Coordinates of C-alpha atoms in Angstrom, one line a residue:
Chain I
M1 CA 20.7 132.7 -36.9
S2 CA 21.1 131.6 -39.6
H3 CA 20.1 131.6 -43.0
Q4 CA 19.4 128.3 -43.9
D5 CA 18.8 126.9 -47.4
D6 CA 17.7 123.3 -47.8
A7 CA 17.9 123.3 -51.4
P8 CA 21.4 121.6 -52.5
A9 CA 24.1 125.1 -54.1
E10 CA 24.1 125.3 -57.2
Q11 CA 26.9 125.7 -60.0
G12 CA 28.1 130.1 -59.3
T13 CA 25.6 129.8 -56.4
P14 CA 26.3 132.5 -54.0
L15 CA 26.9 131.6 -50.0
W16 CA 24.8 134.0 -48.2
F17 CA 24.4 135.0 -44.8
A18 CA 23.0 137.2 -42.4
H19 CA 23.2 137.9 -38.6
H20 CA 21.0 139.4 -36.5
G21 CA 19.5 141.6 -38.6
A22 CA 22.2 142.9 -40.8
P23 CA 22.3 143.0 -43.7
Q24 CA 23.4 139.8 -46.2
E25 CA 26.8 139.6 -46.4
E26 CA 28.2 137.1 -49.7
I27 CA 30.9 135.3 -48.2
A28 CA 31.6 132.8 -50.8
R29 CA 30.6 131.1 -53.8
V30 CA 30.7 127.6 -55.1
E31 CA 31.5 126.5 -58.7
H32 CA 32.9 123.6 -59.5
G33 CA 32.2 121.9 -56.9
R34 CA 34.4 123.9 -54.6
I35 CA 34.2 126.5 -51.9
L36 CA 36.0 129.9 -53.8
Y37 CA 35.7 132.6 -51.2
D38 CA 38.9 135.2 -50.3
R39 CA 40.4 134.1 -47.3
D40 CA 41.8 137.9 -46.3
A41 CA 38.7 139.2 -46.9
L42 CA 36.7 137.3 -44.7
S43 CA 37.0 137.9 -40.7
E44 CA 37.3 135.1 -38.7
R45 CA 34.6 136.0 -36.7
T46 CA 32.2 135.8 -40.0
L47 CA 34.2 132.2 -40.1
E48 CA 33.3 131.0 -37.1
R49 CA 29.9 132.5 -37.6
V50 CA 29.6 130.8 -40.5
V51 CA 30.4 126.8 -39.2
E52 CA 28.1 128.1 -36.7
A53 CA 25.2 128.8 -38.5
E54 CA 25.7 125.2 -40.7
L55 CA 26.0 127.9 -44.0
L56 CA 28.2 125.3 -45.5
T57 CA 24.8 122.3 -44.9
Q58 CA 23.7 124.0 -47.8
L59 CA 26.1 122.3 -50.2
D60 CA 24.8 119.4 -51.3
A61 CA 26.2 116.3 -49.4
R62 CA 27.3 114.2 -52.6
T63 CA 29.1 117.3 -54.4
R64 CA 32.3 116.5 -51.7
P65 CA 34.7 118.5 -52.7
R66 CA 38.0 118.4 -52.8
F67 CA 40.3 120.7 -50.7
G68 CA 43.9 119.8 -51.3
E69 CA 45.5 116.7 -51.4
A70 CA 42.7 114.5 -49.7
E71 CA 38.7 114.8 -49.9
E72 CA 37.3 117.0 -47.7
T73 CA 34.1 118.3 -47.1
A74 CA 34.1 121.7 -46.9
E75 CA 32.8 121.9 -43.5
A76 CA 35.6 119.7 -42.2
Y77 CA 38.2 121.9 -44.0
L78 CA 36.7 125.1 -42.9
E79 CA 36.8 123.8 -39.5
R80 CA 40.9 122.1 -39.3
W81 CA 41.2 126.3 -41.1
L82 CA 40.0 127.3 -38.2
V83 CA 41.4 125.6 -35.2
L84 CA 45.0 126.6 -37.8
R85 CA 43.5 130.5 -37.0
R86 CA 42.8 130.3 -33.7
R87 CA 46.2 128.4 -32.8
A88 CA 47.7 130.8 -34.9
R89 CA 46.0 134.2 -33.3
R90 CA 47.0 132.4 -29.9
Q91 CA 50.4 132.5 -30.9
R92 CA 50.8 136.1 -32.3
E93 CA 49.2 137.3 -28.9
L94 CA 51.4 135.2 -26.9
M95 CA 54.1 136.5 -29.1
E96 CA 52.4 140.2 -28.7
A97 CA 52.4 140.5 -24.8
A98 CA 55.6 139.4 -24.4
A99 CA 57.1 141.6 -27.0
R100 CA 55.1 145.0 -24.4
R101 CA 56.4 142.8 -21.7
V102 CA 59.8 143.7 -22.8
S103 CA 58.9 147.1 -24.1
A104 CA 57.8 147.9 -20.9
S105 CA 60.5 146.2 -18.9
P106 CA 62.7 149.1 -17.6
P107 CA 66.3 149.4 -19.1
V108 CA 68.4 146.2 -18.6
R109 CA 70.7 146.6 -15.6
V110 CA 72.8 143.3 -15.7
D111 CA 74.9 142.7 -12.6
P112 CA 77.9 140.2 -13.3
P113 CA 77.4 136.9 -12.3
G114 CA 79.8 135.2 -9.4
L115 CA 82.0 133.2 -12.2
A116 CA 82.2 136.0 -14.0
L117 CA 83.5 138.3 -11.1
R118 CA 85.9 135.8 -10.0
L119 CA 87.1 135.5 -13.5
F120 CA 87.3 138.9 -14.9
S121 CA 88.9 142.6 -13.4
R122 CA 85.2 144.1 -11.9
A123 CA 85.0 146.7 -15.0
D124 CA 85.7 144.1 -17.4
A125 CA 83.0 141.4 -15.7
E126 CA 81.0 144.6 -15.9
H127 CA 82.1 146.1 -19.2
Y128 CA 80.8 142.2 -20.8
A129 CA 77.6 142.0 -18.4
R130 CA 76.1 145.2 -20.1
E131 CA 77.2 144.3 -23.5
W132 CA 76.2 140.4 -22.9
G133 CA 72.9 141.8 -21.1
A134 CA 72.1 143.9 -24.6
H135 CA 72.8 141.1 -27.4
L136 CA 70.5 138.8 -24.9
W137 CA 67.6 141.0 -24.6
E138 CA 67.7 142.4 -28.4
L139 CA 67.3 138.9 -29.3
V140 CA 64.1 138.1 -26.9
A141 CA 62.8 141.8 -28.1
D142 CA 62.7 140.0 -31.9
G143 CA 61.5 137.7 -31.0
E144 CA 64.5 134.8 -30.7
H145 CA 64.1 133.0 -27.4
R146 CA 66.1 129.8 -28.3
Q147 CA 68.5 131.8 -29.9
A148 CA 69.0 134.0 -26.4
R149 CA 69.2 130.8 -24.9
R150 CA 72.0 129.2 -27.0
D151 CA 73.5 132.7 -27.0
R152 CA 73.8 133.4 -23.2
R153 CA 75.0 129.3 -23.1
R154 CA 77.3 130.2 -25.8
M155 CA 78.8 133.2 -24.5
A156 CA 79.3 131.6 -21.0
L157 CA 81.4 129.1 -23.1
G158 CA 82.4 131.1 -25.3
A159 CA 84.6 133.0 -21.9
P160 CA 88.1 134.1 -23.1
W161 CA 89.0 132.2 -19.8
L162 CA 87.7 128.6 -21.2
A163 CA 89.4 129.2 -24.4
L164 CA 92.7 130.0 -22.7
Q165 CA 92.4 127.0 -21.0
L166 CA 91.4 125.1 -23.5
R167 CA 94.4 126.0 -25.4
T168 CA 96.8 125.1 -22.7
R169 CA 94.8 121.6 -22.2
A170 CA 95.9 120.6 -26.0
L171 CA 99.6 122.3 -25.7
L172 CA 100.2 120.3 -22.2
R173 CA 98.5 117.0 -24.0
R174 CA 100.5 118.1 -27.5
R175 CA 103.7 118.0 -24.7
L176 CA 102.7 115.3 -23.7
R177 CA 102.4 112.7 -26.1
S178 CA 105.8 113.8 -27.8
P179 CA 108.4 115.1 -25.1
R180 CA 111.1 117.0 -26.5
Chain K
M1 CA 114.8 132.9 -40.4
M2 CA 112.9 135.6 -39.5
L3 CA 112.8 136.4 -36.4
F4 CA 108.9 137.5 -35.6
M5 CA 106.9 136.3 -37.9
P6 CA 103.0 138.1 -38.0
R7 CA 100.5 135.5 -36.0
K8 CA 98.3 133.3 -38.4
R9 CA 94.9 134.1 -37.7
S10 CA 91.9 132.0 -37.5
H11 CA 89.6 131.9 -40.2
E12 CA 86.4 133.0 -38.2
T13 CA 88.9 136.3 -37.3
R14 CA 89.2 136.8 -40.8
R15 CA 85.6 137.4 -40.9
V16 CA 85.2 139.4 -38.3
L17 CA 87.6 141.9 -39.6
Q18 CA 85.9 141.9 -42.8
V19 CA 82.8 142.3 -41.3
L20 CA 84.5 145.2 -39.8
L21 CA 85.9 146.6 -43.2
D22 CA 82.5 145.9 -45.1
S23 CA 80.3 147.7 -42.7
P24 CA 78.7 150.9 -44.5
S25 CA 79.1 152.9 -40.9
E26 CA 82.7 151.8 -39.7
E27 CA 81.0 150.9 -36.8
V28 CA 79.5 147.4 -35.8
Y29 CA 77.8 145.8 -32.8
G30 CA 78.1 142.7 -31.2
L31 CA 74.5 140.9 -32.1
Q32 CA 75.7 142.7 -36.0
V33 CA 78.9 140.9 -35.7
T34 CA 78.0 137.3 -34.8
R35 CA 75.1 137.1 -37.8
A36 CA 77.1 139.2 -40.3
A37 CA 79.9 136.5 -39.6
G38 CA 77.4 134.2 -39.6
L39 CA 79.7 133.3 -35.9
T40 CA 78.4 132.1 -32.4
A41 CA 78.1 134.2 -29.7
G42 CA 80.8 132.8 -28.3
S43 CA 83.1 133.0 -30.5
A44 CA 82.3 136.2 -31.9
Y45 CA 82.7 137.7 -28.5
A46 CA 85.9 136.1 -27.8
I47 CA 87.5 137.3 -31.1
L48 CA 86.7 141.0 -30.6
R49 CA 87.8 141.1 -27.3
R50 CA 90.7 139.6 -28.3
L51 CA 91.2 142.0 -31.0
R52 CA 90.3 144.9 -28.4
D53 CA 93.2 143.9 -26.2
E54 CA 95.3 143.9 -29.3
G55 CA 94.9 147.4 -29.8
L56 CA 92.5 146.6 -33.4
L57 CA 89.8 148.1 -32.3
T58 CA 87.9 150.4 -30.3
G59 CA 85.4 150.4 -28.7
R60 CA 82.4 153.2 -27.3
W61 CA 79.2 152.7 -25.7
E62 CA 76.2 154.2 -27.6
Q63 CA 75.0 157.1 -26.4
I64 CA 70.9 156.9 -25.9
D65 CA 68.7 157.3 -23.7
A66 CA 67.5 154.1 -22.9
A67 CA 64.2 154.8 -21.8
E68 CA 63.2 156.6 -24.1
Q69 CA 64.6 154.8 -26.9
G70 CA 63.1 151.4 -25.1
R71 CA 66.0 149.2 -25.7
P72 CA 69.6 149.0 -23.8
P73 CA 72.7 150.6 -25.2
R74 CA 74.8 148.9 -27.6
Y75 CA 78.5 148.2 -27.8
F76 CA 80.0 149.5 -31.1
Y77 CA 83.2 148.2 -31.6
R78 CA 85.8 150.1 -35.0
L79 CA 88.7 149.5 -36.4
T80 CA 91.6 151.3 -35.5
A81 CA 94.2 152.6 -38.5
E82 CA 96.5 149.4 -37.3
G83 CA 93.2 147.4 -37.2
R84 CA 92.3 148.4 -40.6
R85 CA 95.9 147.6 -41.7
V86 CA 96.0 144.3 -40.3
A87 CA 92.4 143.6 -41.5
Q88 CA 93.2 144.4 -44.8
R89 CA 96.6 142.1 -45.1
E90 CA 94.3 139.5 -43.6
T91 CA 91.4 139.5 -45.6
A92 CA 93.5 140.5 -48.7
P93 CA 93.2 136.2 -49.7
E94 CA 89.5 136.3 -49.8
R95 CA 89.7 139.7 -51.8
G96 CA 91.9 138.7 -53.9
A97 CA 89.5 134.9 -54.8
L98 CA 86.3 137.4 -54.6
H99 CA 88.6 139.9 -57.4
S100 CA 89.3 137.2 -59.8
L101 CA 85.6 136.5 -60.0
M102 CA 84.4 139.9 -60.2
P103 CA 86.9 142.0 -62.3
G104 CA 85.0 144.8 -60.9
W105 CA 84.4 144.9 -57.9
V106 CA 87.0 147.1 -56.0
S107 CA 87.7 147.5 -51.7
R108 CA 86.7 149.2 -49.8

């Protein structure tokens, strides 16, 4: 499956990878005890195959190149990186699926909630349900789910009737404290 | 003693008025206001509603085909002539401060 070489890689040695008779592909180069490669140029699939094939066993184990702060073998480093890449890909897929669901959903028709209907006139309740619905829809479409949840709560709390109620209460409290 | 005193607007209301004055298209929708003014949605919509009830703003629903655009229409707010006058008066202190910092700064 892989091109294996028991000899330790020398400085400037290219690391090759061949897969099922495909042309050999230079994926990385060892220089000064470090594996140099272009992350963007390598596909994730290639890197997965690299790890599977244990190509990096070509490296002299004694070299122990440093990656980042801690001393780490190249293989461990690549494996850790692949886990992160897979996690990022999974997140991206979930985001894309969510965006597809949003764009595929029919235009929002928001029925005013019962509370709004009791507090506003029917026309006002419908208006705000539609306006706030569009606001929340855009946040969700932008992937700002947390903000959408927060805003939904704040819209309810910031409703004018509540502001009026609180203002009245504050006024009453002041009056009760200093009756004149 | 003056019988009529112009009501004192909150800092948040002045920020919303400034956003409306600064908007290049002269029209803004709710989400834009919350983002530009840095206000929570609860405050921003309450302020917009109050200003509209006072006749300082008018509003209109965006005329789009929601199915084609893939999003619901937005509700746009615009300052009325009176609203513009009030907004300019209310935001004058901040503009004055900016003028002093940036002499070349010109308000619309």
